[in-house]
C-alpha positions as CSV (number, residue, x, y, z in Angstrom):
1,M,82.1,105.3,72.1
2,D,81.2,104.0,75.0
3,Y,83.5,103.8,78.0
4,D,84.9,99.7,77.1
5,E,86.2,101.4,73.9
6,I,87.5,104.4,75.5
7,K,89.5,101.8,77.5
8,L,91.0,99.6,74.5
9,L,91.7,103.4,73.3
10,A,93.7,104.0,75.9
11,K,95.4,101.0,76.0
12,L,96.6,101.2,72.7
13,L,97.9,105.1,73.3
14,A,99.7,103.3,76.1
15,K,101.4,100.9,73.6
16,E,101.7,103.0,70.9
17,L,104.2,105.1,73.5
18,E,106.0,102.3,74.9
19,E,106.8,101.3,71.0
20,S,107.0,105.8,70.2
21,K,109.7,105.9,67.0
22,S,111.7,108.4,68.5
23,A,113.4,111.0,66.7
24,D,117.2,112.4,66.1
25,L,117.7,116.3,67.7
26,A,118.9,118.7,65.7
27,P,123.1,118.3,66.3
28,K,123.2,122.4,66.8
29,W,120.5,121.3,69.1
30,E,122.1,119.2,71.4
31,G,122.6,119.9,75.3
32,A,120.3,122.7,75.0
33,T,118.2,124.2,77.1
34,I,115.3,126.8,76.5
35,E,114.6,129.3,79.3
36,F,111.2,131.0,79.8
37,I,112.0,134.9,81.2
38,P,108.3,136.0,82.1
39,S,107.4,139.9,81.5
40,D,107.7,141.0,85.2
41,S,110.9,140.6,86.7
42,D,109.6,139.6,90.5
43,L,108.6,136.1,88.7
44,A,110.3,133.2,88.9
45,K,112.9,131.9,84.9
46,H,111.6,128.4,84.2
47,S,113.4,126.2,82.3
48,I,114.3,122.9,80.2
49,E,116.2,120.8,78.1
50,I,115.3,120.5,75.1
51,D,115.6,116.4,74.3
52,K,112.5,116.3,76.7
53,L,110.7,119.2,74.9
54,M,111.4,117.5,71.8
55,H,110.3,114.4,73.6
56,K,106.9,115.5,74.5
57,I,107.1,117.0,71.0
58,V,107.5,113.3,68.8
59,M,104.5,111.7,71.7
60,V,102.5,114.7,70.5
61,R,103.3,113.4,66.9
62,D,103.3,109.8,67.7
63,N,99.4,110.0,69.1
64,L,97.7,112.1,66.3
65,R,99.1,109.3,64.5
66,V,97.6,106.6,67.0
67,L,94.6,108.8,66.5
68,E,94.3,109.0,62.5
69,Q,94.9,105.3,62.6
70,Q,91.8,104.7,65.2
71,I,89.4,107.3,63.6
72,N,90.4,105.5,59.5
73,S,90.0,102.4,61.2
74,N,86.7,102.9,62.9
75,D,83.4,101.5,61.4
76,N,81.1,103.2,63.1
77,L,82.2,106.6,61.9
78,S,81.0,108.0,58.6
79,E,83.0,108.9,56.2
80,G,81.7,112.7,55.4
81,E,83.3,112.2,60.2
82,K,86.3,110.9,58.8
83,I,86.7,113.4,57.3
84,K,85.7,115.9,59.3
85,F,88.3,114.5,62.3
86,Q,91.2,113.9,59.8
87,N,90.9,117.6,59.1
88,Y,91.5,118.7,63.0
89,I,94.5,116.3,62.5
90,T,96.3,117.9,59.4
91,K,95.2,121.2,60.9
92,C,96.8,120.0,64.2
93,Y,100.6,119.0,61.8
94,G,100.6,122.2,60.8
95,S,100.4,124.0,64.0
96,L,103.3,122.0,64.4
97,T,105.4,122.3,61.9
98,S,107.2,125.3,63.5
99,F,109.1,122.8,66.1
100,N,111.0,121.0,62.5
101,F,114.0,123.2,62.7
102,M,114.2,121.1,65.7
103,F,114.7,118.2,63.6
104,K,117.3,116.4,62.5
105,K,115.7,114.1,59.6
106,D,113.0,115.8,56.6
107,D,111.1,111.9,57.3
108,D,111.0,113.3,61.0
109,K,109.6,116.9,60.3
110,F,105.7,117.7,60.7
111,S,103.7,117.9,57.3
112,S,100.1,119.4,57.1
113,K,99.5,117.3,53.9
């Protein structure tokens, strides 16, 4: 990819982020907070509202979908390259299945298939 193609891709990703589909948090997690407690008690704890984490996870999912579309529509990639990159995306989806418990609807959940 040259600079102009990367710039165009960045613009497309930014547009997709603005239009990204949100996902509903499972009701049992509404208003919840995740707290990270370091093993060293001298260090400060960190907490994040679960809906903020959910938003970030959904953004990752949406960006993977855009990347997948860009790969599949790219005429400069061979079929073998497309398959290779698609496998990486599939592995990412598989790793993100750890967060499926947070989603209200099954359609929003990650799948490595």
